[in-house]
Amino acid sequence: MYRNKRFNEAIALFHFFFKQSDLVPNVVSYNNLINTHCDRGEVDIAIQVYHEILEKAPFNPSPVTYRHLTKGLIDAGRIGEAVDLLREMLNKGHGADSLVFNNLISGFLNLGNLDKANELFDELKERCLVYDGVVNATFMEWWFNQGKDKEAMESYKSLLDRKFKMPPPTCNTLLEVLLKHGKTKEAWTLFEDMLDNHTPPNTQAVNSDTFNIMVNECFKLGNIEEAIKTFKKVGTKPGSKPFAMDVAGYNNIITRFCEHGMLSEAEKFFQELCGKSLTPDVPMYRTMIDAYLKAERVDDALRSFTKMVETGLRVVASFGTRVFSEFLKNGKNLEVATLLAKMGEKEPKPDASIYDVVVRGLCNADELDKSLDVLDQMMKYSIGVTPALQEFVRGAFGKVGRNEELDRVLNENRWRFPGRQPRPFGQSPRSPSGPAEMGGWQSSGSPRMAGGQQFSGPSQMPGQQSLSWRST
């Protein structure tokens, strides 16, 4: 939810899991909530969450907690409070986190206060023998923006001279800064050094983002052959090993091929991915299906969509309605009805808007029997049939004198069990419900899930069970 900027729903889910249910949030869960509130501009609420961790949680805030909060305060123009929070972090015995310092350094640089930024950088270097090179990238970006390339590259050289073993995310940030400001030679040299240093399992010096950055640079320059070579590039240093490309890396280059109308190359890399026992994800299928539809290769789009459904991947409402509309427009009525039936056999059920599009499309194509089957599925699965859709189908069936058949299908009592109610249009199958009061926290508007529901339930936090997520 957070990654898709569905902040209200992210907050609502936290309330449902950790205020209504017998689950206790861990620090990762709290950090996600803090990050969400900060991105919504609700820094004071995020700080309240932080104080709840201090007062009630059986664990301490993590460095990630302070990263989110300092960034949120700085974005809100409250850099002084961010400095105070840094001091509080250090006074509580936490280590000097490079990324917390980096937030503050970036904040002071953006205010034009180079002296304070340097002061914080010096403090970081005193506290840490090894620090994250992303701080140098921050200084480099600032110097470049001032038109002072010499100072920017001096900062870069000073980092390289320290010979830190830098993780891929840090080097990737450096690559992006160098490429952005025209230091192409230095970027390629860094990339080749990263490849040389890649000696798994001991040292992971690159990741798929590394390749994506350089591949995208090649596409940007129109050098497609070089992009393909870069995608497969390995280090030349003895002991270095090839990177085992993941789905994200394939997804990126396939997307670039599709953007350039190179469907044959996209298909080639798609097959290569499948041959490596990697599983295409939703974004990859969407990229291929959209490219096929753009090229008017409807049968290929249908084949890919069918595979996506058979694999069990979720078809979201916006994508499903758009693709089904295209298939119906091209006369794939039977195929659409069959696919939707397959989708309905699994959880979560397709969104009501997908059923709506299919029913209307089948009726418009005079496929009333098939549309009746789809309506029957909607009733069976308690998918809400909107008044607008009911009016539409009554008009379509009334023209041919089949309203009695339609009434039988739309009879809710055929499928209703005791206590079971049809879902309103747009509501997900298993969405929690009720108001989302969370102790004394007040957010701008009650968190709601899609379909307008509120969350409810007890506001206490029972300590019966702990939910542990792996991300940090």
Tab-separated table of C-alpha atoms in Angstrom:
chain	number	residue	atom	x	y	z
A	1	MET	CA	0.000	0.000	0.000
A	2	TYR	CA	2.752	2.428	0.929
A	3	ARG	CA	4.759	1.782	-2.239
A	4	ASN	CA	1.660	2.546	-4.294
A	5	LYS	CA	1.080	5.750	-2.285
A	6	ARG	CA	-2.166	4.392	-0.882
A	7	PHE	CA	-1.373	5.971	2.450
A	8	ASN	CA	-4.872	5.882	3.963
A	9	GLU	CA	-5.098	2.162	3.346
A	10	ALA	CA	-1.593	1.542	4.721
A	11	ILE	CA	-2.596	3.271	7.954
A	12	ALA	CA	-5.932	1.448	8.018
A	13	LEU	CA	-4.212	-1.925	7.665
A	14	PHE	CA	-1.900	-1.115	10.577
A	15	HIS	CA	-4.951	-0.353	12.718
A	16	PHE	CA	-6.686	-3.531	11.635
A	17	PHE	CA	-3.741	-5.842	12.286
A	18	PHE	CA	-2.360	-4.228	15.417
A	19	LYS	CA	-5.327	-2.518	17.079
A	20	GLN	CA	-8.247	-4.770	16.229
A	21	SER	CA	-6.476	-8.128	16.058
A	22	ASP	CA	-4.345	-10.011	18.569
A	23	LEU	CA	-1.106	-9.029	16.897
A	24	VAL	CA	1.730	-6.964	18.324
A	25	PRO	CA	3.624	-4.698	15.904
A	26	ASN	CA	7.363	-5.080	15.640
A	27	VAL	CA	9.726	-2.223	14.881
A	28	VAL	CA	9.387	-2.768	11.127
A	29	SER	CA	5.625	-2.347	11.343
A	30	TYR	CA	6.032	0.846	13.362
A	31	ASN	CA	8.604	2.165	10.892
A	32	ASN	CA	6.213	1.602	7.996
A	33	LEU	CA	3.542	3.561	9.846
A	34	ILE	CA	5.957	6.382	10.700
A	35	ASN	CA	7.124	6.579	7.094
A	36	THR	CA	3.539	6.716	5.866
A	37	HIS	CA	2.609	9.567	8.189
A	38	CYS	CA	5.755	11.488	7.228
A	39	ASP	CA	4.955	11.165	3.540
A	40	ARG	CA	1.438	12.422	4.253
A	41	GLY	CA	2.954	15.484	5.906
A	42	GLU	CA	1.781	14.341	9.344
A	43	VAL	CA	5.121	14.560	11.117
A	44	ASP	CA	3.601	15.265	14.525
A	45	ILE	CA	1.584	12.045	14.327
A	46	ALA	CA	4.745	10.183	13.274
A	47	ILE	CA	6.487	11.563	16.369
A	48	GLN	CA	3.571	10.357	18.511
A	49	VAL	CA	4.104	6.879	17.085
A	50	TYR	CA	7.816	7.173	17.929
A	51	HIS	CA	6.951	8.083	21.533
A	52	GLU	CA	4.616	5.097	21.744
A	53	ILE	CA	7.552	2.866	20.793
A	54	LEU	CA	9.627	4.441	23.576
A	55	GLU	CA	6.863	4.146	26.165
A	56	LYS	CA	5.181	0.832	25.360
A	57	ALA	CA	7.179	-1.336	22.993
A	58	PRO	CA	9.487	-4.087	24.297
A	59	PHE	CA	12.165	-2.928	21.844
A	60	ASN	CA	13.993	0.249	20.922
A	61	PRO	CA	13.556	2.342	17.783
A	62	SER	CA	15.861	1.245	14.982
A	63	PRO	CA	18.139	3.430	12.828
A	64	VAL	CA	15.417	3.263	10.168
A	65	THR	CA	13.022	4.916	12.621
A	66	TYR	CA	15.348	7.897	12.937
A	67	ARG	CA	15.938	8.011	9.173
A	68	HIS	CA	12.213	8.363	8.497
A	69	LEU	CA	11.664	10.918	11.254
A	70	THR	CA	14.632	13.155	10.437
A	71	LYS	CA	13.672	13.195	6.770
A	72	GLY	CA	10.069	13.968	7.655
A	73	LEU	CA	11.082	16.846	9.919
A	74	ILE	CA	13.473	18.283	7.332
A	75	ASP	CA	10.848	18.042	4.590
A	76	ALA	CA	8.506	19.939	6.913
A	77	GLY	CA	11.064	22.725	7.356
A	78	ARG	CA	11.874	21.706	10.941
A	79	ILE	CA	15.567	20.933	10.603
A	80	GLY	CA	16.336	22.134	14.135
A	81	GLU	CA	14.081	19.420	15.544
A	82	ALA	CA	15.770	16.909	13.245
A	83	VAL	CA	19.137	17.845	14.789
A	84	ASP	CA	17.632	17.405	18.262
A	85	LEU	CA	16.404	13.964	17.247
A	86	LEU	CA	19.896	13.041	16.042
A	87	ARG	CA	21.284	14.035	19.447
A	88	GLU	CA	18.560	12.014	21.152
A	89	MET	CA	19.469	8.999	19.021
A	90	LEU	CA	23.144	9.267	19.959
A	91	ASN	CA	22.387	9.918	23.645
A	92	LYS	CA	20.314	6.745	23.777
A	93	GLY	CA	23.404	4.781	22.783
A	94	HIS	CA	22.555	4.152	19.152
A	95	GLY	CA	25.445	4.119	16.706
A	96	ALA	CA	26.064	7.006	14.338
A	97	ASP	CA	23.896	6.044	11.383
A	98	SER	CA	25.286	7.379	8.105
A	99	LEU	CA	21.867	7.827	6.529
A	100	VAL	CA	20.505	9.829	9.459
A	101	PHE	CA	23.547	12.093	9.205
A	102	ASN	CA	23.056	12.217	5.446
A	103	ASN	CA	19.487	13.474	5.854
A	104	LEU	CA	20.746	16.361	7.967
A	105	ILE	CA	23.732	17.084	5.735
A	106	SER	CA	21.452	17.203	2.706
A	107	GLY	CA	19.041	19.443	4.569
A	108	PHE	CA	21.725	21.974	5.495
A	109	LEU	CA	23.220	21.914	2.000
A	110	ASN	CA	19.805	22.679	0.540
A	111	LEU	CA	19.648	25.640	2.912
A	112	GLY	CA	23.052	26.779	1.667
A	113	ASN	CA	24.703	26.100	5.031
A	114	LEU	CA	27.880	24.344	3.880
A	115	ASP	CA	29.650	24.948	7.194
A	116	LYS	CA	27.026	23.063	9.199
A	117	ALA	CA	26.971	20.258	6.624
A	118	ASN	CA	30.764	19.914	6.845
A	119	GLU	CA	30.577	19.990	10.640
A	120	LEU	CA	28.152	17.070	10.644
A	121	PHE	CA	30.256	15.193	8.085
A	122	ASP	CA	33.362	15.632	10.231
A	123	GLU	CA	31.445	14.346	13.244
A	124	LEU	CA	30.320	11.297	11.283
A	125	LYS	CA	33.893	10.528	10.219
A	126	GLU	CA	35.048	10.841	13.833
A	127	ARG	CA	32.375	8.479	15.075
A	128	CYS	CA	32.670	5.922	12.240
A	129	LEU	CA	35.835	4.463	10.783
A	130	VAL	CA	33.704	3.295	7.875
A	131	TYR	CA	30.687	5.325	6.778
A	132	ASP	CA	28.252	5.053	3.898
A	133	GLY	CA	29.595	6.685	0.741
A	134	VAL	CA	26.115	8.005	-0.050
A	135	VAL	CA	27.128	11.031	2.026
A	136	ASN	CA	29.808	11.828	-0.554
A	137	ALA	CA	27.197	11.436	-3.277
A	138	THR	CA	25.107	14.062	-1.485
A	139	PHE	CA	28.035	16.484	-1.440
A	140	MET	CA	28.831	15.681	-5.077
A	141	GLU	CA	25.254	16.411	-6.154
A	142	TRP	CA	25.311	19.716	-4.304
A	143	TRP	CA	28.658	20.786	-5.783
A	144	PHE	CA	27.553	19.819	-9.293
A	145	ASN	CA	24.403	21.878	-8.858
A	146	GLN	CA	26.577	24.825	-7.850
A	147	GLY	CA	28.488	24.442	-11.108
A	148	LYS	CA	31.629	23.372	-9.243
A	149	ASP	CA	32.593	20.121	-10.917
A	150	LYS	CA	36.118	20.230	-9.499
A	151	GLU	CA	34.904	20.205	-5.899
A	152	ALA	CA	32.381	17.467	-6.709
A	153	MET	CA	35.038	15.191	-8.170
A	154	GLU	CA	37.396	15.943	-5.291
A	155	SER	CA	34.715	14.641	-2.936
A	156	TYR	CA	34.369	11.542	-5.114
A	157	LYS	CA	38.136	10.988	-5.170
A	158	SER	CA	38.367	11.361	-1.399
A	159	LEU	CA	35.823	8.569	-1.044
A	160	LEU	CA	37.663	6.260	-3.453
A	161	ASP	CA	40.937	6.937	-1.639
A	162	ARG	CA	39.444	5.482	1.539
A	163	LYS	CA	39.010	2.160	-0.316
A	164	PHE	CA	35.774	1.337	1.472
A	165	LYS	CA	34.045	-1.884	0.470
A	166	MET	CA	30.813	-0.207	-0.580
A	167	PRO	CA	27.496	-2.060	-0.951
A	168	PRO	CA	25.633	-1.926	-4.274
A	169	PRO	CA	23.045	0.695	-3.181
A	170	THR	CA	25.832	3.161	-2.351
A	171	CYS	CA	27.703	2.566	-5.598
A	172	ASN	CA	24.441	2.780	-7.525
A	173	THR	CA	23.809	6.225	-6.057
A	174	LEU	CA	27.292	7.283	-7.129
A	175	LEU	CA	26.682	5.919	-10.639
A	176	GLU	CA	23.484	7.931	-10.932
A	177	VAL	CA	25.151	11.154	-9.794
A	178	LEU	CA	28.080	10.695	-12.169
A	179	LEU	CA	25.865	9.926	-15.170
A	180	LYS	CA	23.463	12.739	-14.372
A	181	HIS	CA	26.272	15.266	-14.484
A	182	GLY	CA	28.057	13.981	-17.562
A	183	LYS	CA	30.882	12.071	-15.888
A	184	THR	CA	30.332	9.086	-18.164
A	185	LYS	CA	33.909	7.820	-18.175
A	186	GLU	CA	34.076	7.771	-14.382
A	187	ALA	CA	30.698	6.028	-14.195
A	188	TRP	CA	31.783	3.225	-16.530
A	189	THR	CA	35.040	2.831	-14.620
A	190	LEU	CA	33.095	2.490	-11.365
A	191	PHE	CA	30.722	-0.018	-12.977
A	192	GLU	CA	33.623	-2.144	-14.203
A	193	ASP	CA	35.250	-2.019	-10.763
A	194	MET	CA	31.988	-3.190	-9.224
A	195	LEU	CA	31.869	-6.116	-11.655
A	196	ASP	CA	35.478	-7.009	-10.828
A	197	ASN	CA	34.695	-6.956	-7.109
A	198	HIS	CA	31.642	-9.185	-7.441
A	199	THR	CA	32.751	-12.452	-5.840
A	200	PRO	CA	29.663	-14.076	-4.317
A	201	PRO	CA	28.964	-15.457	-1.821
A	202	ASN	CA	31.721	-13.498	-0.102
A	203	THR	CA	31.137	-10.113	-1.742
A	204	GLN	CA	27.985	-8.926	-3.469
A	205	ALA	CA	29.286	-5.887	-5.334
A	206	VAL	CA	26.438	-5.421	-7.849
A	207	ASN	CA	22.703	-5.950	-8.004
A	208	SER	CA	20.100	-5.701	-10.739
A	209	ASP	CA	19.702	-1.970	-10.077
A	210	THR	CA	23.363	-1.554	-11.021
A	211	PHE	CA	22.749	-3.106	-14.423
A	212	ASN	CA	19.477	-1.227	-14.855
A	213	ILE	CA	21.235	2.114	-14.398
A	214	MET	CA	23.865	1.352	-17.024
A	215	VAL	CA	21.479	-0.381	-19.440
A	216	ASN	CA	19.127	2.591	-19.265
A	217	GLU	CA	22.023	4.933	-19.997
A	218	CYS	CA	22.764	2.962	-23.168
A	219	PHE	CA	19.133	3.123	-24.273
A	220	LYS	CA	19.075	6.833	-23.490
A	221	LEU	CA	21.984	7.310	-25.898
A	222	GLY	CA	20.341	5.077	-28.516
A	223	ASN	CA	23.064	2.445	-28.237
A	224	ILE	CA	20.939	-0.709	-28.109
A	225	GLU	CA	23.746	-3.154	-28.899
A	226	GLU	CA	25.818	-1.738	-26.054
A	227	ALA	CA	22.807	-2.085	-23.743
A	228	ILE	CA	22.585	-5.807	-24.523
A	229	LYS	CA	26.328	-6.247	-23.972
A	230	THR	CA	26.100	-4.335	-20.698
A	231	PHE	CA	23.239	-6.524	-19.511
A	232	LYS	CA	25.460	-9.583	-19.899
A	233	LYS	CA	28.720	-7.984	-18.813
A	234	VAL	CA	30.986	-9.680	-16.254
A	235	GLY	CA	34.138	-8.658	-14.462
A	236	THR	CA	37.580	-9.385	-15.877
A	237	LYS	CA	39.441	-9.608	-12.587
A	238	PRO	CA	40.490	-13.143	-11.558
A	239	GLY	CA	37.961	-14.500	-9.083
A	240	SER	CA	35.102	-12.251	-10.161
A	241	LYS	CA	31.859	-14.002	-11.021
A	242	PRO	CA	28.886	-13.204	-13.279
A	243	PHE	CA	25.859	-11.677	-11.643
A	244	ALA	CA	22.846	-13.998	-11.564
A	245	MET	CA	20.325	-11.651	-13.125
A	246	ASP	CA	16.961	-11.522	-11.383
A	247	VAL	CA	13.431	-10.755	-12.548
A	248	ALA	CA	13.807	-7.028	-11.858
A	249	GLY	CA	16.767	-6.808	-14.233
A	250	TYR	CA	14.968	-8.676	-16.997
A	251	ASN	CA	11.870	-6.587	-16.413
A	252	ASN	CA	13.838	-3.391	-16.946
A	253	ILE	CA	15.488	-4.337	-20.231
A	254	ILE	CA	12.284	-5.920	-21.575
A	255	THR	CA	10.449	-2.685	-20.780
A	256	ARG	CA	13.097	-0.677	-22.632
A	257	PHE	CA	12.774	-2.971	-25.678
A	258	CYS	CA	8.998	-2.549	-25.666
A	259	GLU	CA	9.331	1.222	-25.400
A	260	HIS	CA	11.494	1.174	-28.510
A	261	GLY	CA	9.116	-1.104	-30.426
A	262	MET	CA	11.585	-3.999	-30.321
A	263	LEU	CA	9.092	-6.734	-29.481
A	264	SER	CA	11.178	-9.550	-30.944
A	265	GLU	CA	14.064	-8.692	-28.614
A	266	ALA	CA	11.646	-8.372	-25.694
A	267	GLU	CA	10.256	-11.829	-26.460
A	268	LYS	CA	13.750	-13.262	-26.715
A	269	PHE	CA	14.712	-11.982	-23.274
A	270	PHE	CA	11.355	-13.052	-21.845
A	271	GLN	CA	11.997	-16.616	-23.018
A	272	GLU	CA	15.537	-16.434	-21.663
A	273	LEU	CA	14.159	-15.472	-18.265
A	274	CYS	CA	11.701	-18.372	-18.259
A	275	GLY	CA	14.493	-20.727	-19.302
A	276	LYS	CA	16.417	-19.784	-16.170
A	277	SER	CA	13.575	-20.952	-13.937
A	278	LEU	CA	12.735	-17.375	-13.034
A	279	THR	CA	9.061	-16.507	-12.739
A	280	PRO	CA	7.756	-13.454	-14.597
A	281	ASP	CA	5.983	-11.031	-12.282
A	282	VAL	CA	2.933	-8.834	-12.786
A	283	PRO	CA	4.850	-5.799	-14.143
A	284	MET	CA	6.572	-7.977	-16.739
A	285	TYR	CA	3.331	-9.505	-17.971
A	286	ARG	CA	1.732	-6.063	-18.075
A	287	THR	CA	4.627	-4.722	-20.124
A	288	MET	CA	4.390	-7.538	-22.659
A	289	ILE	CA	0.585	-7.435	-22.883
A	290	ASP	CA	0.549	-3.666	-23.369
A	291	ALA	CA	3.242	-3.951	-26.042
A	292	TYR	CA	1.297	-6.659	-27.887
A	293	LEU	CA	-1.892	-4.600	-27.783
A	294	LYS	CA	-0.058	-1.522	-29.023
A	295	ALA	CA	1.282	-3.585	-31.933
A	296	GLU	CA	-2.250	-4.945	-32.548
A	297	ARG	CA	-1.062	-8.476	-31.804
A	298	VAL	CA	-4.223	-9.317	-29.897
A	299	ASP	CA	-3.763	-13.102	-29.951
A	300	ASP	CA	-0.308	-12.769	-28.390
A	301	ALA	CA	-1.690	-10.390	-25.769
A	302	LEU	CA	-4.448	-12.877	-24.986
A	303	ARG	CA	-1.934	-15.715	-24.722
A	304	SER	CA	0.202	-13.728	-22.267
A	305	PHE	CA	-2.805	-12.638	-20.229
A	306	THR	CA	-4.028	-16.235	-20.038
A	307	LYS	CA	-0.617	-17.347	-18.787
A	308	MET	CA	-0.663	-14.571	-16.206
A	309	VAL	CA	-4.040	-15.733	-14.918
A	310	GLU	CA	-3.038	-19.410	-14.905
A	311	THR	CA	0.087	-18.530	-12.932
A	312	GLY	CA	-2.155	-17.104	-10.232
A	313	LEU	CA	-0.937	-13.520	-10.443
A	314	ARG	CA	-3.337	-10.805	-9.310
A	315	VAL	CA	-5.077	-8.752	-11.987
A	316	VAL	CA	-5.810	-5.319	-10.534
A	317	ALA	CA	-8.971	-3.483	-11.522
A	318	SER	CA	-7.441	-0.765	-13.692
A	319	PHE	CA	-5.389	-3.219	-15.743
A	320	GLY	CA	-8.118	-5.842	-15.963
A	321	THR	CA	-10.815	-3.463	-17.172
A	322	ARG	CA	-8.522	-1.959	-19.794
A	323	VAL	CA	-7.286	-5.287	-21.170
A	324	PHE	CA	-10.685	-6.977	-21.168
A	325	SER	CA	-12.118	-3.957	-22.987
A	326	GLU	CA	-9.490	-4.390	-25.712
A	327	PHE	CA	-10.175	-8.114	-26.018
A	328	LEU	CA	-13.927	-7.545	-26.264
A	329	LYS	CA	-13.386	-4.805	-28.825
A	330	ASN	CA	-11.501	-7.357	-30.923
A	331	GLY	CA	-14.207	-10.011	-30.696
A	332	LYS	CA	-12.578	-12.265	-28.083
A	333	ASN	CA	-15.889	-12.784	-26.294
A	334	LEU	CA	-15.636	-16.491	-25.500
A	335	GLU	CA	-12.024	-16.147	-24.393
A	336	VAL	CA	-12.876	-13.247	-22.085
A	337	ALA	CA	-15.772	-15.114	-20.479
A	338	THR	CA	-13.592	-18.194	-19.956
A	339	LEU	CA	-10.734	-16.185	-18.470
A	340	LEU	CA	-12.963	-14.314	-16.063
A	341	ALA	CA	-14.481	-17.592	-14.897
A	342	LYS	CA	-10.975	-18.918	-14.155
A	343	MET	CA	-10.103	-15.747	-12.268
A	344	GLY	CA	-13.264	-16.070	-10.188
A	345	GLU	CA	-12.285	-19.544	-9.013
A	346	LYS	CA	-9.406	-18.091	-6.996
A	347	GLU	CA	-9.016	-15.639	-4.144
A	348	PRO	CA	-9.060	-12.724	-4.140
A	349	LYS	CA	-11.966	-12.446	-6.535
A	350	PRO	CA	-11.709	-10.060	-9.494
A	351	ASP	CA	-12.848	-6.519	-8.818
A	352	ALA	CA	-16.504	-5.725	-9.499
A	353	SER	CA	-15.470	-3.194	-12.147
A	354	ILE	CA	-13.910	-6.010	-14.220
A	355	TYR	CA	-17.158	-7.976	-14.134
A	356	ASP	CA	-19.020	-4.794	-15.049
A	357	VAL	CA	-16.910	-4.230	-18.176
A	358	VAL	CA	-17.246	-7.844	-19.277
A	359	VAL	CA	-21.018	-8.023	-18.763
A	360	ARG	CA	-21.555	-4.822	-20.737
A	361	GLY	CA	-19.173	-5.925	-23.493
A	362	LEU	CA	-20.868	-9.299	-23.888
A	363	CYS	CA	-24.323	-7.716	-23.955
A	364	ASN	CA	-23.205	-5.223	-26.587
A	365	ALA	CA	-21.947	-8.161	-28.665
A	366	ASP	CA	-25.342	-9.910	-28.284
A	367	GLU	CA	-23.689	-12.646	-26.224
A	368	LEU	CA	-26.515	-12.663	-23.681
A	369	ASP	CA	-26.020	-16.271	-22.581
A	370	LYS	CA	-22.399	-15.585	-21.727
A	371	SER	CA	-23.269	-12.345	-19.952
A	372	LEU	CA	-25.880	-14.255	-17.943
A	373	ASP	CA	-23.178	-16.737	-16.904
A	374	VAL	CA	-20.973	-13.876	-15.730
A	375	LEU	CA	-23.847	-12.314	-13.779
A	376	ASP	CA	-24.462	-15.710	-12.203
A	377	GLN	CA	-20.837	-15.788	-11.071
A	378	MET	CA	-21.197	-12.303	-9.601
A	379	MET	CA	-24.160	-13.436	-7.525
A	380	LYS	CA	-22.444	-16.670	-6.504
A	381	TYR	CA	-19.346	-14.813	-5.274
A	382	SER	CA	-21.364	-11.964	-3.697
A	383	ILE	CA	-19.885	-9.406	-6.076
A	384	GLY	CA	-22.047	-6.320	-5.821
A	385	VAL	CA	-24.120	-5.646	-8.948
A	386	THR	CA	-24.560	-1.891	-9.081
A	387	PRO	CA	-27.925	-0.288	-9.837
A	388	ALA	CA	-26.382	1.131	-13.018
A	389	LEU	CA	-25.356	-2.335	-14.229
A	390	GLN	CA	-28.742	-3.788	-13.289
A	391	GLU	CA	-30.458	-1.067	-15.300
A	392	PHE	CA	-28.169	-1.765	-18.265
A	393	VAL	CA	-28.726	-5.536	-18.313
A	394	ARG	CA	-32.473	-5.181	-17.788
A	395	GLY	CA	-32.547	-2.996	-20.866
A	396	ALA	CA	-30.478	-5.486	-22.881
A	397	PHE	CA	-32.480	-8.555	-21.793
A	398	GLY	CA	-35.801	-6.731	-21.961
A	399	LYS	CA	-35.318	-6.055	-25.664
A	400	VAL	CA	-35.429	-9.805	-26.347
A	401	GLY	CA	-38.009	-10.690	-23.698
A	402	ARG	CA	-35.612	-12.448	-21.314
A	403	ASN	CA	-36.151	-10.415	-18.145
A	404	GLU	CA	-37.600	-13.424	-16.322
A	405	GLU	CA	-34.340	-15.335	-16.837
A	406	LEU	CA	-32.411	-12.321	-15.658
A	407	ASP	CA	-34.552	-11.972	-12.530
A	408	ARG	CA	-33.830	-15.587	-11.586
A	409	VAL	CA	-30.079	-14.997	-11.895
A	410	LEU	CA	-30.200	-11.754	-9.930
A	411	ASN	CA	-32.181	-13.355	-7.105
A	412	GLU	CA	-29.827	-13.014	-4.134
A	413	ASN	CA	-31.634	-15.664	-2.103
A	414	ARG	CA	-30.286	-18.423	-4.373
A	415	TRP	CA	-26.772	-17.951	-3.034
A	416	ARG	CA	-27.258	-16.230	0.305
A	417	PHE	CA	-26.249	-18.103	3.422
A	418	PRO	CA	-27.226	-16.985	6.929
A	419	GLY	CA	-25.333	-13.830	7.815
A	420	ARG	CA	-23.869	-13.434	4.343
A	421	GLN	CA	-24.362	-10.132	2.543
A	422	PRO	CA	-23.359	-9.124	-0.989
A	423	ARG	CA	-20.248	-6.972	-1.219
A	424	PRO	CA	-20.728	-3.360	-2.238
A	425	PHE	CA	-19.283	-2.389	-5.621
A	426	GLY	CA	-15.546	-1.703	-5.419
A	427	GLN	CA	-15.029	-3.410	-2.068
A	428	SER	CA	-12.322	-6.035	-1.773
A	429	PRO	CA	-13.410	-9.528	-0.673
A	430	ARG	CA	-11.753	-9.546	2.732
A	431	SER	CA	-11.426	-5.926	3.726
A	432	PRO	CA	-11.635	-5.215	7.447
A	433	SER	CA	-14.322	-2.775	8.502
A	434	GLY	CA	-15.053	-0.173	11.132
A	435	PRO	CA	-13.455	3.056	12.425
A	436	ALA	CA	-9.710	3.322	12.788
A	437	GLU	CA	-9.265	5.083	16.091
A	438	MET	CA	-5.790	4.392	17.406
A	439	GLY	CA	-5.385	5.496	20.956
A	440	GLY	CA	-4.829	9.234	20.962
A	441	TRP	CA	-3.474	9.504	17.421
A	442	GLN	CA	-5.494	11.828	15.250
A	443	SER	CA	-4.956	11.711	11.510
A	444	SER	CA	-6.425	13.964	8.847
A	445	GLY	CA	-9.539	11.927	8.187
A	446	SER	CA	-10.264	8.410	9.321
A	447	PRO	CA	-8.229	5.806	7.447
A	448	ARG	CA	-10.411	4.012	4.935
A	449	MET	CA	-10.007	1.060	2.689
A	450	ALA	CA	-11.107	1.021	-0.953
A	451	GLY	CA	-14.838	1.221	-1.217
A	452	GLY	CA	-15.119	3.768	1.582
A	453	GLN	CA	-15.061	1.413	4.553
A	454	GLN	CA	-13.762	2.463	7.925
A	455	PHE	CA	-12.000	0.227	10.390
A	456	SER	CA	-13.371	-0.548	13.827
A	457	GLY	CA	-12.561	-2.612	16.804
A	458	PRO	CA	-10.883	-2.396	20.169
A	459	SER	CA	-8.157	0.188	20.499
A	460	GLN	CA	-6.112	-1.831	22.952
A	461	MET	CA	-3.046	-3.715	21.756
A	462	PRO	CA	-3.151	-7.262	23.178
A	463	GLY	CA	0.197	-8.920	23.540
A	464	GLN	CA	-0.845	-12.375	22.540
A	465	GLN	CA	0.900	-12.776	19.221
A	466	SER	CA	3.689	-11.090	17.303
A	467	LEU	CA	3.772	-10.446	13.587
A	468	SER	CA	7.292	-10.358	12.193
A	469	TRP	CA	8.106	-8.931	8.759
A	470	ARG	CA	11.500	-9.315	7.177
A	471	SER	CA	11.979	-5.909	5.629
A	472	THR	CA	13.626	-3.191	7.693
